[in-house]
Short mmCIF file of N, CA and C and ligand atoms in Angstrom, two decimals:
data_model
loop_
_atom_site.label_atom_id
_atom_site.label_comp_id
_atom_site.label_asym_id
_atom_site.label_seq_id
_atom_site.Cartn_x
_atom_site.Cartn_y
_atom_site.Cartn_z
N UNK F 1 2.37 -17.71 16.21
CA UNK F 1 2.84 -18.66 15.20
C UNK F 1 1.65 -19.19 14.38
N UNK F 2 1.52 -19.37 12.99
CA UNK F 2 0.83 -20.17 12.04
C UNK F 2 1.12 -22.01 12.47
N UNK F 3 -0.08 -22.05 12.63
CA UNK F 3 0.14 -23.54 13.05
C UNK F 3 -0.81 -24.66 11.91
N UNK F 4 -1.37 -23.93 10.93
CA UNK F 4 -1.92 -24.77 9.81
C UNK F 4 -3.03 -24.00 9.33
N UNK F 5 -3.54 -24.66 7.58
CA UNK F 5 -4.50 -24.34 7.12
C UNK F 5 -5.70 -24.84 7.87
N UNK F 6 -6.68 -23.70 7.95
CA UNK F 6 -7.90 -23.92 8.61
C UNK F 6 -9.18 -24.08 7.98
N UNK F 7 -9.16 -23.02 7.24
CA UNK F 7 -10.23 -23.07 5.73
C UNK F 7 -10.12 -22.75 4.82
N UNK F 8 -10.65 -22.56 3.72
CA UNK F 8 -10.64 -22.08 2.38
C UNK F 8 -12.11 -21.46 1.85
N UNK F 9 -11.78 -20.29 1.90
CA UNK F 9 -13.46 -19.33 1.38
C UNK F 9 -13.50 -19.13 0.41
N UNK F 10 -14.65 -19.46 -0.05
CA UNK F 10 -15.17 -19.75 -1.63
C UNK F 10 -16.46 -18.30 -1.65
N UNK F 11 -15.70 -17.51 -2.30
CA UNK F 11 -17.73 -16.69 -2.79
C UNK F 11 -18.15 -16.75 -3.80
N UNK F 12 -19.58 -17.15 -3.50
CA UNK F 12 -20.54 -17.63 -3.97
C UNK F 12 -21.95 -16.43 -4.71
N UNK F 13 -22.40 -16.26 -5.20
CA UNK F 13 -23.89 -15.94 -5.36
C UNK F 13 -24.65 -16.11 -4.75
N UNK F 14 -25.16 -17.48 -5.04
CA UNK F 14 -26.34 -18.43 -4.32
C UNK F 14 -25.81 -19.95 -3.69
N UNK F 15 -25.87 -19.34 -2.33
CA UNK F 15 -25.52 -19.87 -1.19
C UNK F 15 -26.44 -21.74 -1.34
N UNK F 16 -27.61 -21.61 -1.21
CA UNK F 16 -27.76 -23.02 -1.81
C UNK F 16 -27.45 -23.36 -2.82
N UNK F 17 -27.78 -22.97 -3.85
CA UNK F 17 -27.21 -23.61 -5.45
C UNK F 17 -25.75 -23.86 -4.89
N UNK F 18 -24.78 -23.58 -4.59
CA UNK F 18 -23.83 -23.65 -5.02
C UNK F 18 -23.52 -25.16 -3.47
N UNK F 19 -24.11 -24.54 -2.75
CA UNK F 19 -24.12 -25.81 -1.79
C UNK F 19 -24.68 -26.94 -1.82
N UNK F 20 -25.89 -27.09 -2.42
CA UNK F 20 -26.13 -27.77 -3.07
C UNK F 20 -24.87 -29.00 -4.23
N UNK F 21 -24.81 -27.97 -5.01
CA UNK F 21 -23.30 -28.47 -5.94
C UNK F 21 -21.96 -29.43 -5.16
N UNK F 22 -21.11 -28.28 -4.42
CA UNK F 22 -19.95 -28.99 -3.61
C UNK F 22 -20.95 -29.75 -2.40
N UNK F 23 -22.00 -30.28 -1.97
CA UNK F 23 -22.32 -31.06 -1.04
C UNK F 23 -22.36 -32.73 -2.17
N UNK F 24 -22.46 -32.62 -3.07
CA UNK F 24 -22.63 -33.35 -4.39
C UNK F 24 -21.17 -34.02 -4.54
N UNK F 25 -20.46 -33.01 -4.96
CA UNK F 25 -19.22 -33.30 -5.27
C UNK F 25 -18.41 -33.72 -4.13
N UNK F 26 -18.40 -33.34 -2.43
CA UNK F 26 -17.87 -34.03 -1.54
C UNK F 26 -18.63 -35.10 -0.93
N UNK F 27 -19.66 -35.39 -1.04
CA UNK F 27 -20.69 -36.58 -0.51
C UNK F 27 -20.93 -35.55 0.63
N UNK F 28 -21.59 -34.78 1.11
CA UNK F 28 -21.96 -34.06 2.45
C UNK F 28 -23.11 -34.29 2.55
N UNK F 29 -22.99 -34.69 3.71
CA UNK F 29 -24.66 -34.74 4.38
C UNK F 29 -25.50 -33.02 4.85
N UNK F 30 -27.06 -33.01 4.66
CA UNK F 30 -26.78 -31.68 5.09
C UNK F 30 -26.72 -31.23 6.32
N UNK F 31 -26.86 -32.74 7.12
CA UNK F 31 -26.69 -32.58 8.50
C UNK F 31 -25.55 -32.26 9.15
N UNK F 32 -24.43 -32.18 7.60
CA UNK F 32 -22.94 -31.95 7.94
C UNK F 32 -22.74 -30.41 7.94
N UNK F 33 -23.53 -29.67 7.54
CA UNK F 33 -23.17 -28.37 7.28
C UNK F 33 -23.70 -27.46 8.14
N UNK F 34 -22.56 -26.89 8.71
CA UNK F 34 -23.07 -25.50 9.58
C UNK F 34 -23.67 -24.32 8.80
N UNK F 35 -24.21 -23.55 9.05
CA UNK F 35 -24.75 -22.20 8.57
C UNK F 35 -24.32 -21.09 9.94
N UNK F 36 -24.26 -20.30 9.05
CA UNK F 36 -24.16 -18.68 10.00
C UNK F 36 -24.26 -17.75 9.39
N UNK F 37 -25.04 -16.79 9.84
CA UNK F 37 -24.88 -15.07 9.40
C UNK F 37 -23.84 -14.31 10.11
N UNK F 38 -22.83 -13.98 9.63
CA UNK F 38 -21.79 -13.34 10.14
C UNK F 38 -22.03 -11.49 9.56
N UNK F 39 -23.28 -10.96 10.67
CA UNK F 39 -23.67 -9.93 10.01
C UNK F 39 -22.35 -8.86 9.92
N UNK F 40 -21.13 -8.82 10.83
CA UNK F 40 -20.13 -7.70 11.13
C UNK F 40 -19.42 -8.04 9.63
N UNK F 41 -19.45 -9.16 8.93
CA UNK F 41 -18.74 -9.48 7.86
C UNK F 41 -19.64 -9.22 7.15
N UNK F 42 -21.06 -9.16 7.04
CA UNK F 42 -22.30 -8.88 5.57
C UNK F 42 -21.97 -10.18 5.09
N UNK F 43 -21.77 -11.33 5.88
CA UNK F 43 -22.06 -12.46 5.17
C UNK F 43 -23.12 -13.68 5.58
N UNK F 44 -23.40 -14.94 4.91
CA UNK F 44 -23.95 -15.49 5.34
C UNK F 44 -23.09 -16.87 5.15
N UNK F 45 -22.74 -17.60 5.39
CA UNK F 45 -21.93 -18.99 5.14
C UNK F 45 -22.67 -20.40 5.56
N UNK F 46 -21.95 -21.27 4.22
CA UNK F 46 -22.36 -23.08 5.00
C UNK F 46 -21.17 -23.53 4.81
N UNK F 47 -20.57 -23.87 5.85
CA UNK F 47 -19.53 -25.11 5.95
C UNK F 47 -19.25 -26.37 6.20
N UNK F 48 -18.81 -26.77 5.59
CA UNK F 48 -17.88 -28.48 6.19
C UNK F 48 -17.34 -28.61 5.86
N UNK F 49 -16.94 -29.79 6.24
CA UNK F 49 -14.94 -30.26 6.44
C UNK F 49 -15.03 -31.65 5.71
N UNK F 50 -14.24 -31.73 4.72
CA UNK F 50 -14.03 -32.91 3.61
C UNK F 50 -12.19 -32.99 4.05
N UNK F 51 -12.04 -34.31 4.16
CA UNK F 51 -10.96 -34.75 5.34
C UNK F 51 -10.49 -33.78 6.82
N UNK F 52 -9.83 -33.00 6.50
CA UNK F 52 -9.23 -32.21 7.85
C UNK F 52 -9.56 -30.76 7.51
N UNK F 53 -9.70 -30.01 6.30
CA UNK F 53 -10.13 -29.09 5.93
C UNK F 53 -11.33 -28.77 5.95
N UNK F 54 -11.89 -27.37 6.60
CA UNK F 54 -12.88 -27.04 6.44
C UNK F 54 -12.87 -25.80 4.79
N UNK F 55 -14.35 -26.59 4.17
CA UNK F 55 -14.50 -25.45 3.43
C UNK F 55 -15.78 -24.03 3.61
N UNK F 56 -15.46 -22.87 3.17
CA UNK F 56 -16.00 -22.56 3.59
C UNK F 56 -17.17 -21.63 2.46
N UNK F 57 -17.94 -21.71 2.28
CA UNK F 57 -19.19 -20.72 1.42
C UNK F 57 -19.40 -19.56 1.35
N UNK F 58 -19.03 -18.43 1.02
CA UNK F 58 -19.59 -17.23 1.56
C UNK F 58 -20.43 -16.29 0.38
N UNK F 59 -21.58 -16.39 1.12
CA UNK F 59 -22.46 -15.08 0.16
C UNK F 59 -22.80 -14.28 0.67
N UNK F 60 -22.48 -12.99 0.06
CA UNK F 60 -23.46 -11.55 0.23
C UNK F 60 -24.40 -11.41 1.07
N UNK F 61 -24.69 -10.88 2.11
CA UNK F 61 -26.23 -10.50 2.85
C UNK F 61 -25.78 -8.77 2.18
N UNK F 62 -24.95 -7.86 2.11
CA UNK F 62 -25.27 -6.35 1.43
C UNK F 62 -24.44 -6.25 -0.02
N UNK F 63 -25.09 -5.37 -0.36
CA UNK F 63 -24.60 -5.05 -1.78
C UNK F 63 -23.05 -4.54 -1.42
N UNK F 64 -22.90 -3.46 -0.52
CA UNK F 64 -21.31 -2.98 0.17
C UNK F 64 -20.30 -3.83 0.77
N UNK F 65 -20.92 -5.00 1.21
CA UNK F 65 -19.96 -6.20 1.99
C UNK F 65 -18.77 -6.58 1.19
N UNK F 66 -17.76 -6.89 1.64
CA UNK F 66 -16.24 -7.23 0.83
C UNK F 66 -16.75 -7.90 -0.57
N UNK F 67 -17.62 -9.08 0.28
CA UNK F 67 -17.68 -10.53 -0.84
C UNK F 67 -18.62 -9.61 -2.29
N UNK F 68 -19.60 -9.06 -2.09
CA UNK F 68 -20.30 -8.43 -2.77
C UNK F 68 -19.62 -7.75 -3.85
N UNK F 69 -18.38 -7.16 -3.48
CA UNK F 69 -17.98 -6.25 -4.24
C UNK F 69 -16.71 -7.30 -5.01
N UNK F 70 -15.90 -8.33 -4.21
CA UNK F 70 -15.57 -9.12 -4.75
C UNK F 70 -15.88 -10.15 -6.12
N UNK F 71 -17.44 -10.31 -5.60
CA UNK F 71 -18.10 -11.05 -6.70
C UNK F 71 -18.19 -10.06 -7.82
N UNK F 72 -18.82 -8.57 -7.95
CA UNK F 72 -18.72 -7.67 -8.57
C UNK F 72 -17.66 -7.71 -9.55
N UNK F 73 -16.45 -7.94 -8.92
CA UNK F 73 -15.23 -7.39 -9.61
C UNK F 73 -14.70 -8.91 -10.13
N UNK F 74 -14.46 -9.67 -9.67
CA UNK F 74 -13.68 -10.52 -9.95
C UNK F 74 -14.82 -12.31 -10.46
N UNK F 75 -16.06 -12.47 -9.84
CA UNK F 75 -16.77 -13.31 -9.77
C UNK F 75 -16.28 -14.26 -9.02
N UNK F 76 -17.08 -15.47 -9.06
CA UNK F 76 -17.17 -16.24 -7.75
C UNK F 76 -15.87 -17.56 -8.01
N UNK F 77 -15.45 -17.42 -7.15
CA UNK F 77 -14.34 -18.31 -6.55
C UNK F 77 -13.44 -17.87 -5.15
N UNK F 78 -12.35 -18.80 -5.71
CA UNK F 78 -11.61 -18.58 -3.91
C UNK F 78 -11.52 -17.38 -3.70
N UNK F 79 -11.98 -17.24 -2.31
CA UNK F 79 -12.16 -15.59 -1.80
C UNK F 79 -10.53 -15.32 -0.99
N UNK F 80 -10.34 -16.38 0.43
CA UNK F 80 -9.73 -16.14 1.10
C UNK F 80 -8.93 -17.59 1.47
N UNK F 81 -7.75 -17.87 2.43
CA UNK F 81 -6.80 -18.66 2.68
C UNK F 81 -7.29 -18.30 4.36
N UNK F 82 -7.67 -18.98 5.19
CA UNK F 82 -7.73 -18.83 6.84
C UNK F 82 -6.98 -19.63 7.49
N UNK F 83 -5.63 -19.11 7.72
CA UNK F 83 -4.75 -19.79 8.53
C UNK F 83 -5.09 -19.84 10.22
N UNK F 84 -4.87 -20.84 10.70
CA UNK F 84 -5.18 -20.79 12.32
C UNK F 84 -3.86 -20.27 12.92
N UNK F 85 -3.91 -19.47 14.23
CA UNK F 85 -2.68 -19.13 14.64
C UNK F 85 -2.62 -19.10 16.09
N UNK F 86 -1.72 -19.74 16.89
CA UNK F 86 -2.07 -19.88 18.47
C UNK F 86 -2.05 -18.68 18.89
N UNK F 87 -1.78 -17.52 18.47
CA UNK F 87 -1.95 -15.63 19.52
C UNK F 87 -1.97 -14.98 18.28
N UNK F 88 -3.02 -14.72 17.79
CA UNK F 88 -3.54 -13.65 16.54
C UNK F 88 -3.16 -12.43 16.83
N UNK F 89 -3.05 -12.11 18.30
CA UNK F 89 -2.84 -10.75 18.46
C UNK F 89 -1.09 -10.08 18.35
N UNK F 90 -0.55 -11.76 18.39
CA UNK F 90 0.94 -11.22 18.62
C UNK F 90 1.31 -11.78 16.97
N UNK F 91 0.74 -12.65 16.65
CA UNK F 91 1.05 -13.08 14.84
C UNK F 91 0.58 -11.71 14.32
N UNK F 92 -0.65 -10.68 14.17
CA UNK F 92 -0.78 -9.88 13.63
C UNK F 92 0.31 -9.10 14.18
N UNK F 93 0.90 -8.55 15.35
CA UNK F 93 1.97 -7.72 15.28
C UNK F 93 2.97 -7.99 14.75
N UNK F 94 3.34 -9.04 14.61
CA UNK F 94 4.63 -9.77 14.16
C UNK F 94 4.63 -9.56 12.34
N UNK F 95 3.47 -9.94 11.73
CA UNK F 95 3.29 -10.25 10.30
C UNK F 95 3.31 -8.10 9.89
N UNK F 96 2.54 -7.29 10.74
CA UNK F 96 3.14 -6.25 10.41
C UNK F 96 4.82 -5.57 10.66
N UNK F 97 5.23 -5.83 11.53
CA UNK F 97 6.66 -5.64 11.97
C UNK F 97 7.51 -6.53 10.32
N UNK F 98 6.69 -7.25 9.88
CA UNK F 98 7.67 -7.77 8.43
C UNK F 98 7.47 -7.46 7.61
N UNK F 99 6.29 -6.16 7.31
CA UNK F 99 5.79 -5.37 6.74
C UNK F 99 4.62 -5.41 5.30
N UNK F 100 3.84 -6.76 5.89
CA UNK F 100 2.22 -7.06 5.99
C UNK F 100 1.77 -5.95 5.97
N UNK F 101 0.86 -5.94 4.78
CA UNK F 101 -0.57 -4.67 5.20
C UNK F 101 -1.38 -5.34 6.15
N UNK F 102 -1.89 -4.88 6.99
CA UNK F 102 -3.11 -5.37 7.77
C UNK F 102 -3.77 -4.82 7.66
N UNK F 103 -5.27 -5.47 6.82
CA UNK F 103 -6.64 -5.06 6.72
C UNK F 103 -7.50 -5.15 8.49
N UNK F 104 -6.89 -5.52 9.26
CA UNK F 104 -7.55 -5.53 10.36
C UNK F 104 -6.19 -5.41 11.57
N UNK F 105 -5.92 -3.89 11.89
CA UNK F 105 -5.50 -3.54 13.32
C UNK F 105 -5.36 -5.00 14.65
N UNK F 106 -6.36 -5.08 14.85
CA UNK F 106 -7.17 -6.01 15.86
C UNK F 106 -8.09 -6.71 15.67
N UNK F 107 -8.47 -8.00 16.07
CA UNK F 107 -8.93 -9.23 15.72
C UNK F 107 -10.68 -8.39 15.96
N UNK F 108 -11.16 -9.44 14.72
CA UNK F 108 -12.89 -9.37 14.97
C UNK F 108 -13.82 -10.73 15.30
N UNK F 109 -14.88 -10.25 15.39
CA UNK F 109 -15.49 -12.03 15.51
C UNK F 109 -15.92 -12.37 14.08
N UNK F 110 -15.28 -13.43 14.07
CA UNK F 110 -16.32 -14.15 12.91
C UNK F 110 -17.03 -15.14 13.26
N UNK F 111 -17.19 -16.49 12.14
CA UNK F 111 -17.69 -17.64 12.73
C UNK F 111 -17.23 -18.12 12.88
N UNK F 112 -18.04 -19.30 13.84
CA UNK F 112 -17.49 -20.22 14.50
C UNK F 112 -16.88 -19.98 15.73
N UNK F 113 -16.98 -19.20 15.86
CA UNK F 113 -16.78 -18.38 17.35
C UNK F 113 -15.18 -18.34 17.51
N UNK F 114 -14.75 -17.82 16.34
CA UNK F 114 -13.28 -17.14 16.23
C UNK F 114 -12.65 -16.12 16.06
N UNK F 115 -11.91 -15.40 16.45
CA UNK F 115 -11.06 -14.18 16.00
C UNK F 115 -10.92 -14.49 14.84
N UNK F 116 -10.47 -13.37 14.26
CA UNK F 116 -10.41 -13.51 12.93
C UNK F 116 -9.95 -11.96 12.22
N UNK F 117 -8.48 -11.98 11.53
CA UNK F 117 -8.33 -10.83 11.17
C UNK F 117 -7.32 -11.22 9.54
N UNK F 118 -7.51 -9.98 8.82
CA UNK F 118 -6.78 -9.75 7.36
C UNK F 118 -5.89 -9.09 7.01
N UNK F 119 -4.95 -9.76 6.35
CA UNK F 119 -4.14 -9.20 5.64
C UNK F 119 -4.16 -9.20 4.45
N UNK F 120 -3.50 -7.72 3.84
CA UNK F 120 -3.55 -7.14 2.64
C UNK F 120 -4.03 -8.07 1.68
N UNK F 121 -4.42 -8.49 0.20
CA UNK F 121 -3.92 -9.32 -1.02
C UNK F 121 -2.84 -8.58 -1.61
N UNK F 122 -2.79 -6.97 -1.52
CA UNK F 122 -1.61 -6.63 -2.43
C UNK F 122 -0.23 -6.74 -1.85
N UNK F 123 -0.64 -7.39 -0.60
CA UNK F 123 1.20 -7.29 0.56
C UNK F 123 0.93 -9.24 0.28
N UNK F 124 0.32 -10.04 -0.24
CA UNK F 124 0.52 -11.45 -0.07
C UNK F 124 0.09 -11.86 -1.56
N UNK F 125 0.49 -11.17 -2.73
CA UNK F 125 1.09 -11.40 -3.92
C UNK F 125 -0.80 -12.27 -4.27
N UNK F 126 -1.72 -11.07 -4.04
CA UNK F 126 -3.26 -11.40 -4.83
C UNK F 126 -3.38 -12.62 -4.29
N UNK F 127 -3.20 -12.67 -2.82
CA UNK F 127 -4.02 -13.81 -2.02
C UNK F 127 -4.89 -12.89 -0.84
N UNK F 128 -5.65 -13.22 -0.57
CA UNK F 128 -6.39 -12.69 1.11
C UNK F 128 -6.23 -13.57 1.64
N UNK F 129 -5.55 -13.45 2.70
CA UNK F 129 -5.40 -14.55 4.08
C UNK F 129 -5.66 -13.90 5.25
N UNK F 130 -6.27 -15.26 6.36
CA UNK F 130 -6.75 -14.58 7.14
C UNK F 130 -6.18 -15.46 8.52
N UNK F 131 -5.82 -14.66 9.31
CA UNK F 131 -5.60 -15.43 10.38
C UNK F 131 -6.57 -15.93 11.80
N UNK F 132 -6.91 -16.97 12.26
CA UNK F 132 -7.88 -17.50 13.23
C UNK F 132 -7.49 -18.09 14.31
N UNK F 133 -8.43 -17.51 15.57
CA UNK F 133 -7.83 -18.28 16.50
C UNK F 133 -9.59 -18.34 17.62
N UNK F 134 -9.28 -20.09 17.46
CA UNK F 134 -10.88 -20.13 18.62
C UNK F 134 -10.45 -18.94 19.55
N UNK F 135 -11.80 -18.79 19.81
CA UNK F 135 -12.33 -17.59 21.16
C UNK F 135 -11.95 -18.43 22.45
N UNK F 136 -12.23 -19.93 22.51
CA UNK F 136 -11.76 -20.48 23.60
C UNK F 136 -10.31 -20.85 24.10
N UNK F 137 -9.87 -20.11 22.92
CA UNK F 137 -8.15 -19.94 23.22
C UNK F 137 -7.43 -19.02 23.20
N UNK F 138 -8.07 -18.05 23.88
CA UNK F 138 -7.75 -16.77 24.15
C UNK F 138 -8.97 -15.66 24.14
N UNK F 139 -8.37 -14.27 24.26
CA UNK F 139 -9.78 -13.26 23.75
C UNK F 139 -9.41 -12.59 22.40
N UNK F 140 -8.00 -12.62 22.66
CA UNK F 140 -8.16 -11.92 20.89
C UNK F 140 -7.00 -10.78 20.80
N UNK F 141 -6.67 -10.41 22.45
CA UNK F 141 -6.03 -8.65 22.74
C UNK F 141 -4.87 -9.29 24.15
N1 CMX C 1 -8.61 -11.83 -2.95
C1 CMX C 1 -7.68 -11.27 -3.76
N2 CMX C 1 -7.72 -9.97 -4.13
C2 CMX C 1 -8.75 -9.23 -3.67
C3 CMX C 1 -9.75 -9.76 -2.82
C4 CMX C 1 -9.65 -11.13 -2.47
N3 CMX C 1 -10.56 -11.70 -1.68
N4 CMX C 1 -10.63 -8.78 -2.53
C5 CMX C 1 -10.21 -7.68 -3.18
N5 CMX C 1 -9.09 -7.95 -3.86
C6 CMX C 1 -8.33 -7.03 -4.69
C7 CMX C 1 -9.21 -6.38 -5.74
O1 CMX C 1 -9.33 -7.18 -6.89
C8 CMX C 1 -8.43 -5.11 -6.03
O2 CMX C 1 -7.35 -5.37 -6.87
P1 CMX C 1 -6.97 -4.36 -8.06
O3 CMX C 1 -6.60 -3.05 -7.37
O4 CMX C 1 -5.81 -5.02 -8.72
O5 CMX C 1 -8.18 -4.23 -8.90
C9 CMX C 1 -7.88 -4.73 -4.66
O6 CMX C 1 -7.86 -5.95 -3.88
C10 CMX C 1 -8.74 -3.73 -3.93
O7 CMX C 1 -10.05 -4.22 -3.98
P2 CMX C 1 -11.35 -3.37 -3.78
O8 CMX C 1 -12.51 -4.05 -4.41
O9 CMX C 1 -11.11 -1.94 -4.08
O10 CMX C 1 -11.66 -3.57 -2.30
P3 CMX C 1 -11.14 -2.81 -1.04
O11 CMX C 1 -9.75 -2.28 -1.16
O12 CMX C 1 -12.23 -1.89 -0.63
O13 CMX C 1 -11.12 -4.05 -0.05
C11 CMX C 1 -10.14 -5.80 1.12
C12 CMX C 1 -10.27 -5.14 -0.25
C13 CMX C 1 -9.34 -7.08 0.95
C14 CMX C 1 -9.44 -4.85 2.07
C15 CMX C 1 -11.58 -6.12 1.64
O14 CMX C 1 -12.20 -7.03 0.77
C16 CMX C 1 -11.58 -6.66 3.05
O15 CMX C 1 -11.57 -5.92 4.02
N6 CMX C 1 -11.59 -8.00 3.21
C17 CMX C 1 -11.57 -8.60 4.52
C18 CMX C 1 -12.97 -8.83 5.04
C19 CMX C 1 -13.69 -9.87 4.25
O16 CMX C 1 -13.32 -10.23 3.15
N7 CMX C 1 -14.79 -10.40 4.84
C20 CMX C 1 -15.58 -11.43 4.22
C21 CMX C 1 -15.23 -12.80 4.74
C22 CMX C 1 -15.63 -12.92 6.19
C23 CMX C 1 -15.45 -14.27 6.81
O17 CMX C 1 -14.64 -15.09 6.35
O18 CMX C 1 -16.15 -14.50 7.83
#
C-alpha cells in the first residue's frame, strides 16, 4: 500500500549553487542537510525536509546517469514523485498486475538507506514516481 508522499526530486546542475538557492528560500541550516553519493543511481544529492516533506537535490556524478540525460533533454526541474510504501515488493507487483511499466523489476538501494524502485513516466501520464520503503522495514524481496 502507498501510505504518503515522501520526497520530491529536483535535478539540478550544480548541486551547491542550487543548494545554496532553496537553503535561502526555505531558511535551511546547512547543518540541516544530508548529502550522499548514490553511486548505483550516478548521483550525488542534498536533502531536507521543509515541514513534513523531504526535498530532494539530485546531480549528475556521469554523463550516462538518468539525471544527466534528463537534464540533457528536458533541463533542470522536478525529476521524480517518491512515494513511501509499507511492502515495495508486493506494491511493485500489484502496480504491475494494473498494468504499470516498471522501470525496476525489484527494489534497489538508494539513499537514505531505502529501497527504492520506478515506474514508467509514459505508464503515469509524464510523471516518474518512485516507490520507498526504509531498509529497516523490511529487505526489499
Ligand atoms: N520525468 C518525466 N519524464 C521523463 C523522465 C522524468 N524524470 N525521465 C525521462 N523521461 C521521459 C523522456 O523525456 C522521454 O520522453 P519522450 O519519449 O517523450 O521524449 C522518455 O521518458 C524516455 O526518456 P529517455 O531519455 O530516452 O530515457 P530512458 O528511456 O533511457 O530512461 C527512465 C527513462 C525513466 C527509464 C530512466 O530515467 C530511469 O531509469 N529512471 C529511474 C532511475 C533514476 O531516475 N535515478 C535517478 C534518481 C535516483 C534517486 O532518487 O536516488
Amino acid at each position: 500500500m502507498i501510505t504518503g508522499l515522501d520526497h520530491v526530486g529536483i535535478a539540478v546542475r550544480d548541486l551547491e549553487r542550487s543548494l545554496e538557492r532553496f537553503a535561502k528560500l526555505f531558511g535551511i541550516s546547512p547543518a540541516a542537510v544530508h548529502r550522499e553519493r548514490v553511486e548505483s543511481q550516478g548521483v550525488e544529492i542534498a536533502s531536507f525536509t521543509v515541514g513534513n516533506i523531504r526535498i530532494e537535490l539530485l546531480a549528475p556524478l556521469t554523463e550516462d546517469s538518468p539525471v544527466a540525460k534528463f537534464l540533457a533533454k528536458r533541463g533542470e526541474g522536478i525529476h521524480h514523485l517518491s512515494f513511501a510504501t509499507d511492502d515495495i515488493q508486493r506494491t511493485l507487483q500489484q502496480k504491475a498486475a494494473e498494468g504499470f511499466q516498471l522501470v525496476d523489476q525489484q527494489p534497489r538501494q538508494g539513499a537514505h538507506q531505502m529501497w527504492i524502485a520506478f515506474l514508467h513516466p509514459k505508464s503515469t501520464h509524464g510523471v516518474l514516481i518512485e516507490l520507498c520503503q526504509p531498509q529497516s522495514k523490511g529487505n526489499g524481496s
